[in-house]
C-alpha positions as a Markdown table, in Angstrom:
| # | Residue | x | y | z |
|---|---|---|---|---|
| 1 | Met | -0.2 | -0.6 | 0.3 |
| 2 | Ile | 2.5 | 2.5 | 0.7 |
| 3 | Asp | 4.5 | 1.7 | -1.8 |
| 4 | Ser | 1.2 | 2.1 | -4.0 |
| 5 | Cys | 1.5 | 5.5 | -2.9 |
| 6 | Phe | 4.7 | 6.0 | -3.4 |
| 7 | Phe | 4.1 | 5.9 | -6.9 |
| 8 | Ile | 0.4 | 7.6 | -7.2 |
| 9 | Leu | 2.3 | 10.5 | -5.1 |
| 10 | Gly | 5.7 | 10.5 | -8.5 |
| 11 | Leu | 3.4 | 9.8 | -11.0 |
| 12 | Val | 1.6 | 13.2 | -10.1 |
| 13 | Leu | 4.9 | 15.6 | -9.7 |
| 14 | Leu | 5.9 | 14.1 | -12.8 |
| 15 | Leu | 2.4 | 15.2 | -14.6 |
| 16 | Val | 3.4 | 18.9 | -12.6 |
| 17 | Thr | 6.4 | 18.8 | -13.8 |
| 18 | Ser | 5.7 | 17.7 | -17.1 |
| 19 | Cys | 2.8 | 20.9 | -17.3 |
| 20 | Asn | 5.5 | 23.6 | -16.0 |
| 21 | Lys | 7.4 | 22.9 | -18.5 |
| 22 | Glu | 4.8 | 22.8 | -21.0 |
| 23 | Asp | 2.5 | 25.7 | -20.0 |
| 24 | Ile | 5.5 | 28.5 | -20.2 |
| 25 | Ser | 4.6 | 31.1 | -22.4 |
| 26 | Ile | 5.9 | 34.5 | -22.7 |
| 27 | Ala | 4.9 | 37.6 | -20.5 |
| 28 | Tyr | 7.3 | 40.5 | -22.5 |
| 29 | Phe | 8.6 | 40.9 | -25.6 |
| 30 | Lys | 10.2 | 43.8 | -27.4 |
| 31 | Gln | 13.0 | 44.2 | -30.1 |
| 32 | Leu | 14.5 | 47.2 | -30.5 |
| 33 | Gln | 16.6 | 48.9 | -33.4 |
| 34 | Ser | 18.7 | 51.2 | -33.8 |
| 35 | Ile | 17.7 | 52.3 | -36.4 |
| 36 | Ser | 14.6 | 53.1 | -35.7 |
| 37 | Asp | 13.2 | 56.7 | -36.4 |
| 38 | Asn | 11.6 | 56.7 | -32.5 |
| 39 | Thr | 14.2 | 56.7 | -30.0 |
| 40 | Asn | 13.3 | 56.0 | -26.8 |
| 41 | Lys | 15.1 | 55.6 | -23.3 |
| 42 | Glu | 15.1 | 51.6 | -24.4 |
| 43 | Asp | 17.1 | 52.4 | -27.5 |
| 44 | Ser | 18.9 | 55.7 | -25.9 |
| 45 | Leu | 20.0 | 52.6 | -23.2 |
| 46 | Met | 21.0 | 50.0 | -26.1 |
| 47 | Met | 23.0 | 52.5 | -28.8 |
| 48 | Pro | 25.9 | 54.1 | -27.3 |
| 49 | Cys | 26.9 | 50.1 | -26.7 |
| 50 | Gly | 26.6 | 50.2 | -30.8 |
| 51 | Phe | 24.5 | 47.4 | -31.0 |
| 52 | Ile | 22.1 | 47.2 | -34.9 |
| 53 | Glu | 19.2 | 45.2 | -32.6 |
| 54 | Tyr | 18.7 | 45.1 | -28.7 |
| 55 | Asp | 16.1 | 42.5 | -27.9 |
| 56 | Ser | 14.5 | 41.8 | -24.3 |
| 57 | Val | 12.0 | 38.2 | -24.1 |
| 58 | Arg | 10.6 | 37.2 | -20.3 |
| 59 | Phe | 8.3 | 34.2 | -19.9 |
| 60 | Ser | 6.2 | 33.3 | -17.5 |
| 61 | Asp | 8.5 | 30.9 | -15.1 |
| 62 | Gly | 10.3 | 33.5 | -14.8 |
| 63 | Ser | 13.0 | 32.8 | -16.7 |
| 64 | Tyr | 14.4 | 35.4 | -19.9 |
| 65 | Ala | 16.8 | 36.0 | -23.1 |
| 66 | Val | 18.4 | 39.0 | -24.1 |
| 67 | His | 20.1 | 38.8 | -28.1 |
| 68 | Arg | 22.1 | 41.6 | -29.1 |
| 69 | Leu | 23.8 | 42.5 | -31.9 |
| 70 | Gln | 26.4 | 44.6 | -32.8 |
| 71 | Tyr | 28.4 | 47.4 | -35.4 |
| 72 | Ala | 30.8 | 45.4 | -37.3 |
| 73 | Pro | 32.1 | 43.3 | -37.1 |
| 74 | Gln | 28.7 | 42.4 | -37.2 |
| 75 | Asn | 29.0 | 39.6 | -34.1 |
| 76 | Ser | 25.6 | 38.8 | -32.2 |
| 77 | Leu | 24.8 | 36.8 | -29.3 |
| 78 | Thr | 21.4 | 35.6 | -28.2 |
| 79 | Glu | 21.3 | 34.0 | -24.1 |
| 80 | Phe | 18.9 | 32.4 | -22.2 |
| 81 | Phe | 18.6 | 33.1 | -18.5 |
| 82 | Asp | 16.5 | 30.5 | -15.7 |
| 83 | Asn | 14.9 | 32.2 | -12.6 |
| 84 | Lys | 17.6 | 32.0 | -10.9 |
| 85 | Gly | 19.2 | 34.1 | -13.6 |
| 86 | Arg | 22.0 | 30.7 | -14.4 |
| 87 | Thr | 22.9 | 31.0 | -18.0 |
| 88 | Ile | 21.0 | 28.1 | -19.6 |
| 89 | Ala | 21.9 | 28.7 | -23.3 |
| 90 | Thr | 23.5 | 30.4 | -25.8 |
| 91 | Val | 23.7 | 31.4 | -29.3 |
| 92 | Ala | 26.3 | 33.0 | -30.5 |
| 93 | Arg | 27.7 | 34.3 | -34.7 |
| 94 | Ala | 30.2 | 35.7 | -36.1 |
| 95 | Ser | 29.8 | 37.9 | -39.6 |
| 96 | Glu | 30.8 | 35.1 | -41.3 |
| 97 | Cys | 29.8 | 32.5 | -40.2 |
| 98 | Tyr | 27.2 | 29.6 | -38.9 |
| 99 | Ala | 25.8 | 29.8 | -34.9 |
| 100 | Gln | 27.1 | 27.8 | -32.7 |
| 101 | Thr | 24.2 | 26.7 | -30.5 |
| 102 | Leu | 25.0 | 25.5 | -26.8 |
| 103 | Val | 22.5 | 24.1 | -24.2 |
| 104 | Tyr | 23.1 | 24.4 | -20.1 |
| 105 | Asp | 21.5 | 22.3 | -17.8 |
| 106 | Tyr | 22.6 | 22.5 | -14.0 |
| 107 | Asp | 21.8 | 19.6 | -11.2 |
| 108 | Asp | 20.1 | 20.0 | -7.8 |
| 109 | Glu | 23.6 | 22.0 | -6.2 |
| 110 | Gly | 23.2 | 24.6 | -8.7 |
| 111 | Arg | 27.0 | 22.8 | -10.6 |
| 112 | Leu | 27.0 | 22.5 | -15.0 |
| 113 | Ala | 25.6 | 18.7 | -15.2 |
| 114 | His | 25.9 | 18.5 | -19.2 |
| 115 | Leu | 26.4 | 20.9 | -21.6 |
| 116 | Leu | 25.2 | 20.5 | -25.5 |
| 117 | Gln | 26.8 | 21.7 | -29.3 |
| 118 | Tyr | 24.1 | 21.6 | -31.1 |
| 119 | Lys | 25.8 | 19.8 | -34.6 |
| 120 | Ser | 23.5 | 22.6 | -36.6 |
| 121 | Glu | 21.3 | 25.8 | -36.3 |
| 122 | Ile | 18.3 | 25.4 | -34.5 |
| 123 | Phe | 18.5 | 29.0 | -33.5 |
| 124 | Glu | 17.7 | 32.6 | -36.1 |
| 125 | Gly | 18.5 | 28.4 | -38.0 |
| 126 | Leu | 19.9 | 28.6 | -41.7 |
| 127 | Asp | 20.3 | 24.8 | -41.5 |
| 128 | Ser | 16.9 | 24.1 | -44.3 |
| 129 | Asp | 16.9 | 20.7 | -42.0 |
| 130 | Ser | 17.4 | 22.5 | -38.8 |
| 131 | Ala | 14.1 | 23.6 | -36.4 |
| 132 | Ser | 14.5 | 27.0 | -37.6 |
| 133 | Tyr | 13.5 | 28.6 | -34.3 |
| 134 | Glu | 13.7 | 32.1 | -35.4 |
| 135 | Arg | 14.0 | 36.1 | -33.3 |
| 136 | Thr | 10.1 | 35.7 | -33.1 |
| 137 | Lys | 7.9 | 35.2 | -30.5 |
| 138 | Glu | 7.0 | 32.4 | -31.7 |
| 139 | Gly | 10.4 | 31.2 | -32.0 |
| 140 | Tyr | 11.6 | 32.5 | -28.9 |
| 141 | Leu | 9.4 | 30.7 | -27.1 |
| 142 | Gly | 9.7 | 27.1 | -29.2 |
| 143 | Phe | 13.5 | 27.1 | -28.3 |
| 144 | Arg | 12.9 | 27.8 | -25.0 |
| 145 | Gln | 10.2 | 24.8 | -24.7 |
| 146 | Met | 12.5 | 22.7 | -26.1 |
| 147 | Ile | 15.5 | 23.5 | -23.3 |
| 148 | Ala | 12.6 | 22.3 | -20.9 |
| 149 | Asn | 12.5 | 19.8 | -22.2 |
| 150 | Met | 15.6 | 18.5 | -22.8 |
| 151 | Asp | 16.2 | 14.5 | -22.2 |
| 152 | Tyr | 19.2 | 14.6 | -21.0 |
| 153 | Glu | 19.9 | 10.7 | -20.1 |
| 154 | His | 19.1 | 10.0 | -23.4 |
| 155 | Pro | 20.4 | 12.0 | -26.6 |
| 156 | Asp | 19.8 | 12.9 | -28.9 |
| 157 | Thr | 23.4 | 12.9 | -29.7 |
| 158 | Ala | 22.2 | 12.7 | -34.5 |
| 159 | Lys | 21.2 | 17.1 | -33.4 |
| 160 | Phe | 23.9 | 17.3 | -31.0 |
| 161 | Gln | 27.5 | 16.6 | -28.7 |
| 162 | Gln | 26.3 | 16.3 | -24.7 |
| 163 | Thr | 29.1 | 16.9 | -22.3 |
| 164 | Asn | 28.6 | 15.0 | -18.7 |
| 165 | Ile | 30.7 | 16.3 | -15.9 |
| 166 | Glu | 30.5 | 14.3 | -12.5 |
| 167 | Tyr | 30.8 | 15.3 | -9.1 |
| 168 | Asp | 32.5 | 13.6 | -6.3 |
| 169 | Lys | 31.0 | 13.6 | -2.4 |
| 170 | Asp | 33.0 | 16.6 | -1.9 |
| 171 | Gly | 31.5 | 19.1 | -4.7 |
| 172 | Asp | 34.6 | 18.7 | -7.3 |
| 173 | Ala | 34.4 | 17.6 | -9.9 |
| 174 | Leu | 36.7 | 14.6 | -11.1 |
| 175 | Lys | 35.1 | 13.8 | -14.5 |
| 176 | Ala | 34.3 | 15.2 | -17.9 |
| 177 | Tyr | 33.1 | 12.5 | -21.4 |
| 178 | Ile | 31.5 | 13.3 | -24.2 |
| 179 | Val | 28.4 | 11.0 | -24.4 |
| 180 | Tyr | 29.3 | 8.7 | -27.0 |
| 181 | Gly | 32.2 | 9.8 | -27.2 |
| 182 | Asn | 36.2 | 9.7 | -27.2 |
| 183 | Asp | 37.0 | 12.5 | -25.6 |
| 184 | Ser | 37.1 | 12.4 | -22.0 |
| 185 | Ile | 39.4 | 14.1 | -18.5 |
| 186 | Val | 39.9 | 12.2 | -15.8 |
| 187 | Ala | 41.3 | 13.5 | -12.7 |
| 188 | Pro | 43.4 | 11.7 | -10.8 |
| 189 | Ser | 43.4 | 11.0 | -6.6 |
| 190 | Gly | 43.9 | 14.1 | -5.2 |
| 191 | Tyr | 43.3 | 16.3 | -7.8 |
| 192 | Lys | 40.2 | 18.4 | -9.3 |
| 193 | Leu | 39.0 | 19.7 | -12.0 |
| 194 | Thr | 37.3 | 23.4 | -12.8 |
| 195 | Val | 35.4 | 23.8 | -15.4 |
| 196 | Ala | 33.5 | 26.6 | -16.9 |
| 197 | Val | 32.1 | 28.1 | -20.7 |
| 198 | Lys | 33.6 | 31.4 | -22.1 |
| 199 | Pro | 33.5 | 33.1 | -25.2 |
| 200 | Cys | 37.2 | 33.3 | -26.2 |
| 201 | Leu | 38.5 | 36.2 | -25.9 |
| 202 | Ser | 38.1 | 37.6 | -29.0 |
| 203 | Phe | 34.6 | 37.8 | -29.0 |
| 204 | Trp | 33.6 | 41.2 | -30.7 |
| 205 | Gln | 36.1 | 41.7 | -32.4 |
| 206 | Ser | 36.8 | 38.4 | -34.5 |
| 207 | Asp | 34.1 | 38.9 | -37.5 |
| 208 | Leu | 35.6 | 34.9 | -37.7 |
| 209 | His | 35.3 | 33.6 | -34.3 |
| 210 | Gly | 34.2 | 36.4 | -32.6 |
| 211 | Gly | 31.6 | 34.4 | -29.6 |
| 212 | Phe | 32.3 | 31.4 | -30.4 |
| 213 | Tyr | 32.7 | 29.7 | -26.3 |
| 214 | Ile | 35.1 | 27.1 | -25.5 |
| 215 | Phe | 34.6 | 24.9 | -22.9 |
| 216 | His | 37.4 | 24.8 | -20.0 |
| 217 | Val | 38.3 | 22.5 | -17.8 |
| 218 | Lys | 41.3 | 22.8 | -14.9 |
| 219 | Met | 42.7 | 20.3 | -13.6 |
| 220 | Glu | 44.8 | 20.8 | -10.3 |
| 221 | Pro | 46.0 | 19.1 | -6.6 |
| 222 | Lys | 42.6 | 20.2 | -4.4 |
| 223 | Gly | 44.4 | 20.2 | -1.3 |
| 224 | Lys | 47.7 | 23.8 | -1.3 |
| 225 | Asp | 49.5 | 21.8 | 0.8 |
| 226 | Trp | 51.3 | 20.2 | -1.7 |
| 227 | Leu | 54.9 | 20.9 | -3.3 |
| 228 | Asn | 55.2 | 18.7 | -6.6 |
| 229 | Tyr | 51.8 | 18.9 | -9.3 |
| 230 | Lys | 51.0 | 19.5 | -12.4 |
| 231 | Val | 48.7 | 22.1 | -13.1 |
| 232 | Cys | 47.1 | 21.4 | -16.7 |
| 233 | Arg | 44.3 | 22.7 | -18.8 |
| 234 | Tyr | 41.9 | 22.0 | -21.8 |
| 235 | Ala | 39.9 | 23.8 | -24.1 |
| 236 | Asp | 37.0 | 21.7 | -25.9 |
| 237 | Phe | 39.0 | 18.2 | -24.6 |
| 238 | Ile | 42.2 | 19.4 | -26.4 |
| 239 | Pro | 45.4 | 19.8 | -24.2 |
| 240 | Ser | 46.1 | 23.6 | -23.6 |
| 241 | Val | 48.9 | 24.2 | -21.3 |
| 242 | Glu | 50.8 | 22.1 | -18.8 |
| 243 | Ser | 52.5 | 23.9 | -15.6 |
| 244 | Asp | 55.3 | 21.6 | -13.3 |
| 245 | Tyr | 55.8 | 22.5 | -9.4 |
| 246 | Arg | 58.5 | 21.6 | -7.7 |
| 247 | Asn | 59.0 | 22.8 | -4.2 |
| 248 | Gly | 55.7 | 25.0 | -4.4 |
| 249 | Arg | 57.5 | 26.7 | -7.8 |
| 250 | Ile | 56.6 | 26.7 | -11.6 |
| 251 | Val | 59.6 | 24.6 | -13.3 |
| 252 | Lys | 58.7 | 24.0 | -16.3 |
| 253 | Thr | 55.4 | 25.3 | -18.7 |
| 254 | Val | 54.4 | 23.0 | -22.2 |
| 255 | Trp | 52.2 | 25.4 | -24.2 |
| 256 | His | 50.6 | 23.1 | -26.9 |
| 257 | His | 49.3 | 24.6 | -31.1 |
| 258 | Asp | 46.5 | 23.9 | -31.9 |
| 259 | Ser | 46.7 | 21.0 | -34.3 |
| 260 | Cys | 44.0 | 22.2 | -36.7 |
| 261 | Ile | 45.7 | 26.1 | -36.8 |
| 262 | Glu | 49.0 | 25.6 | -36.8 |
| 263 | Pro | 49.8 | 21.9 | -37.0 |
| 264 | Asp | 53.3 | 22.1 | -38.4 |
| 265 | Asp | 54.8 | 24.3 | -35.3 |
| 266 | Lys | 56.0 | 22.0 | -32.3 |
| 267 | Asp | 54.9 | 22.4 | -28.5 |
| 268 | Leu | 56.5 | 25.7 | -27.1 |
| 269 | Val | 58.5 | 24.5 | -23.7 |
| 270 | Phe | 59.2 | 27.7 | -20.9 |
| 271 | Ile | 61.4 | 27.0 | -18.6 |
| 272 | Pro | 62.3 | 30.3 | -15.9 |
| 273 | Val | 65.5 | 31.6 | -14.7 |
| 274 | Arg | 64.9 | 32.0 | -11.3 |
| 275 | Thr | 66.5 | 35.8 | -10.2 |
| 276 | Gly | 66.2 | 36.2 | -6.1 |
| 277 | Asp | 62.6 | 36.6 | -5.7 |
| 278 | Leu | 61.7 | 36.7 | -9.7 |
| 279 | Asn | 60.3 | 34.1 | -12.6 |
| 280 | Val | 61.4 | 35.1 | -15.4 |
| 281 | Tyr | 60.9 | 34.1 | -19.0 |
| 282 | Ser | 63.2 | 34.7 | -21.9 |
| 283 | Val | 62.0 | 34.4 | -26.1 |
| 284 | Thr | 64.2 | 34.7 | -28.6 |
| 285 | Trp | 63.2 | 35.6 | -31.8 |
| 286 | Glu | 64.9 | 35.2 | -35.0 |
| 287 | Asp | 66.9 | 38.3 | -35.1 |
| 288 | Gly | 68.0 | 38.2 | -31.7 |
| 289 | Ser | 65.3 | 40.3 | -29.6 |
| 290 | Lys | 64.4 | 38.7 | -27.0 |
| 291 | His | 60.3 | 39.3 | -25.5 |
| 292 | Gln | 60.9 | 38.9 | -21.6 |
| 293 | Arg | 58.4 | 37.9 | -19.0 |
| 294 | Ala | 58.6 | 37.9 | -15.3 |
| 295 | Tyr | 57.1 | 37.2 | -12.3 |
| 296 | Lys | 57.1 | 37.8 | -8.3 |
| 297 | Asp | 54.7 | 35.5 | -6.3 |
| 298 | Gly | 52.8 | 33.1 | -9.0 |
| 299 | Leu | 51.4 | 37.5 | -10.5 |
| 300 | Leu | 52.6 | 38.7 | -13.0 |
| 301 | Ala | 56.0 | 41.3 | -13.0 |
| 302 | Tyr | 56.9 | 43.1 | -15.5 |
| 303 | Ile | 56.8 | 42.5 | -19.1 |
| 304 | Gln | 60.0 | 44.3 | -21.1 |
| 305 | Glu | 61.4 | 44.5 | -25.3 |
| 306 | Ile | 65.0 | 43.9 | -25.3 |
| 307 | Ser | 67.3 | 44.0 | -28.6 |
| 308 | Lys | 69.7 | 41.9 | -29.9 |
| 309 | Tyr | 72.2 | 44.1 | -28.1 |
| 310 | Gly | 70.9 | 43.8 | -24.8 |
| 311 | Thr | 69.4 | 47.2 | -24.3 |
| 312 | Val | 65.9 | 46.9 | -22.8 |
| 313 | Leu | 63.2 | 49.2 | -25.8 |
| 314 | Lys | 60.0 | 48.9 | -24.5 |
| 315 | Lys | 58.7 | 48.4 | -20.4 |
| 316 | Glu | 55.9 | 47.4 | -18.9 |
| 317 | Thr | 55.9 | 47.2 | -15.1 |
| 318 | Tyr | 52.8 | 45.8 | -13.3 |
| 319 | Ser | 51.6 | 45.6 | -9.0 |
| 320 | Phe | 48.7 | 44.9 | -7.0 |
| 321 | Pro | 47.3 | 47.2 | -4.7 |
| 322 | Ser | 44.2 | 45.9 | -4.3 |
| 323 | Asn | 43.1 | 42.0 | -4.9 |
| 324 | Asn | 41.3 | 43.6 | -8.0 |
| 325 | Lys | 43.0 | 46.8 | -8.7 |
| 326 | Val | 46.2 | 46.5 | -10.9 |
| 327 | Lys | 49.0 | 49.3 | -11.3 |
| 328 | Val | 51.2 | 49.5 | -15.0 |
| 329 | Ile | 54.4 | 51.9 | -15.8 |
| 330 | Tyr | 54.3 | 51.8 | -19.1 |
| 331 | Glu | 58.4 | 52.7 | -20.2 |
| 332 | Thr | 60.0 | 52.9 | -23.4 |
| 333 | Ile | 63.1 | 53.6 | -24.5 |
| 334 | Asp | 64.9 | 57.6 | -24.8 |
| 335 | Tyr | 67.7 | 57.5 | -27.2 |
| 336 | Lys | 69.6 | 60.5 | -26.1 |
| 337 | Thr | 69.8 | 58.9 | -22.6 |
| 338 | Lys | 69.5 | 55.4 | -23.2 |
| 339 | Thr | 67.3 | 54.8 | -20.5 |
| 340 | Leu | 63.8 | 53.9 | -19.6 |
| 341 | Lys | 61.3 | 56.7 | -19.5 |
| 342 | Thr | 58.0 | 56.4 | -18.3 |
| 343 | Leu | 54.8 | 57.2 | -20.8 |
| 344 | Ser | 51.7 | 57.0 | -19.1 |
| 345 | Thr | 50.4 | 54.7 | -15.9 |
| 346 | Ser | 47.4 | 53.8 | -15.0 |
| 347 | Val | 45.3 | 51.4 | -12.1 |
| 348 | Met | 43.1 | 49.8 | -13.9 |
| 349 | Asp | 39.7 | 47.0 | -12.7 |
| 350 | Val | 41.3 | 43.5 | -13.0 |
| 351 | Pro | 38.0 | 41.3 | -13.7 |
| 352 | Asp | 39.9 | 38.4 | -14.3 |
| 353 | Met | 42.9 | 37.7 | -11.6 |
| 354 | Glu | 43.9 | 34.7 | -13.3 |
| 355 | Met | 44.8 | 36.4 | -16.4 |
| 356 | Tyr | 47.4 | 37.6 | -14.5 |
| 357 | His | 48.2 | 34.5 | -13.0 |
| 358 | Glu | 52.5 | 32.5 | -14.4 |
| 359 | Asp | 51.3 | 29.4 | -15.0 |
| 360 | Met | 48.5 | 30.8 | -17.4 |
| 361 | Asn | 50.0 | 33.9 | -19.4 |
| 362 | Val | 53.4 | 32.1 | -20.0 |
| 363 | Asp | 53.6 | 34.1 | -23.2 |
| 364 | Ser | 50.3 | 35.9 | -23.6 |
| 365 | Gly | 52.3 | 38.4 | -26.5 |
| 366 | Asp | 51.3 | 35.2 | -29.0 |
| 367 | Tyr | 48.6 | 33.7 | -27.0 |
| 368 | Arg | 46.9 | 31.1 | -28.5 |
| 369 | Trp | 43.9 | 30.4 | -26.0 |
| 370 | Glu | 41.7 | 32.0 | -27.8 |
| 371 | Asn | 42.0 | 30.0 | -31.1 |
| 372 | Tyr | 40.6 | 26.9 | -29.4 |
| 373 | Tyr | 37.0 | 27.6 | -31.9 |
| 374 | Asn | 34.5 | 25.5 | -32.1 |
| 375 | Lys | 35.2 | 22.6 | -34.3 |
């Protein structure tokens, strides 16, 4: 009798959940264009950002969507958010490419559990075989309902690639893998994975790759008391950068080139020279000149360009007055006095302090993390 009650209760909950998904409707819908003759308050907020189009959509369950199309290069981004403000879909398109469509799913703890990447366009679709959800009321609603009714236990891998992330009892990610695929990243004993989905660095800049999102994975030790360990980074399951630490200090970084973009390039190996409390990396170019970067306590200390004769031509010195500020002093050679002359000093907010860490940014002048685009 008790088992029957539980079965009936479960069936009722399932029906209620299904009804809630099917009952999602549009509560608000507004489309704006900067070429409109009637500039209103919403237009005035949009136009200084350089948007040609701007859509704002809200759904009955509290979720919402925002579409933005910027001036040339005309990269567009449509984002869907749930009622908790979490990203549940992104549709990113560069000027000369088809859109990349991703769908995100979270577990009960709010952690990313599934990531879907569609193999053809389905929203603002140009592909005749797709569902072609266009940027209309019906299109936004159909796409939102599709997200709500996804079956992650039985993925349709003919239409999309599904990545699953598994966590341990401590809440650390231990495994990321493509369902029915060969790509996977598994944390060894004592290590954990940190996962994130972010656009490439040239999001609003490149008309070929701007806006494509990358599945980032960082593998690092769980504890902070290890002296000898590795930190490995992946972009869309492709090894990108790995750093070796000995006695708590970085001793080698291997930078893997993208085999698709530059298949003939070899991996770059950076071994720092320890100078006092600095880790110093140098790259010597064909003409004998050098690009040099130095780190102190794991954060960027300076960047400088050195001529083939050993003269410092340009230098950027970095300091961190607080956890979210960076001070940069720019200097260049004064050929009359043969000394560096300060050109400018600036203090900026730091949106992502990690960009200044040595295990990631060995040679950012040629750093190709942003080149790991959708394959």
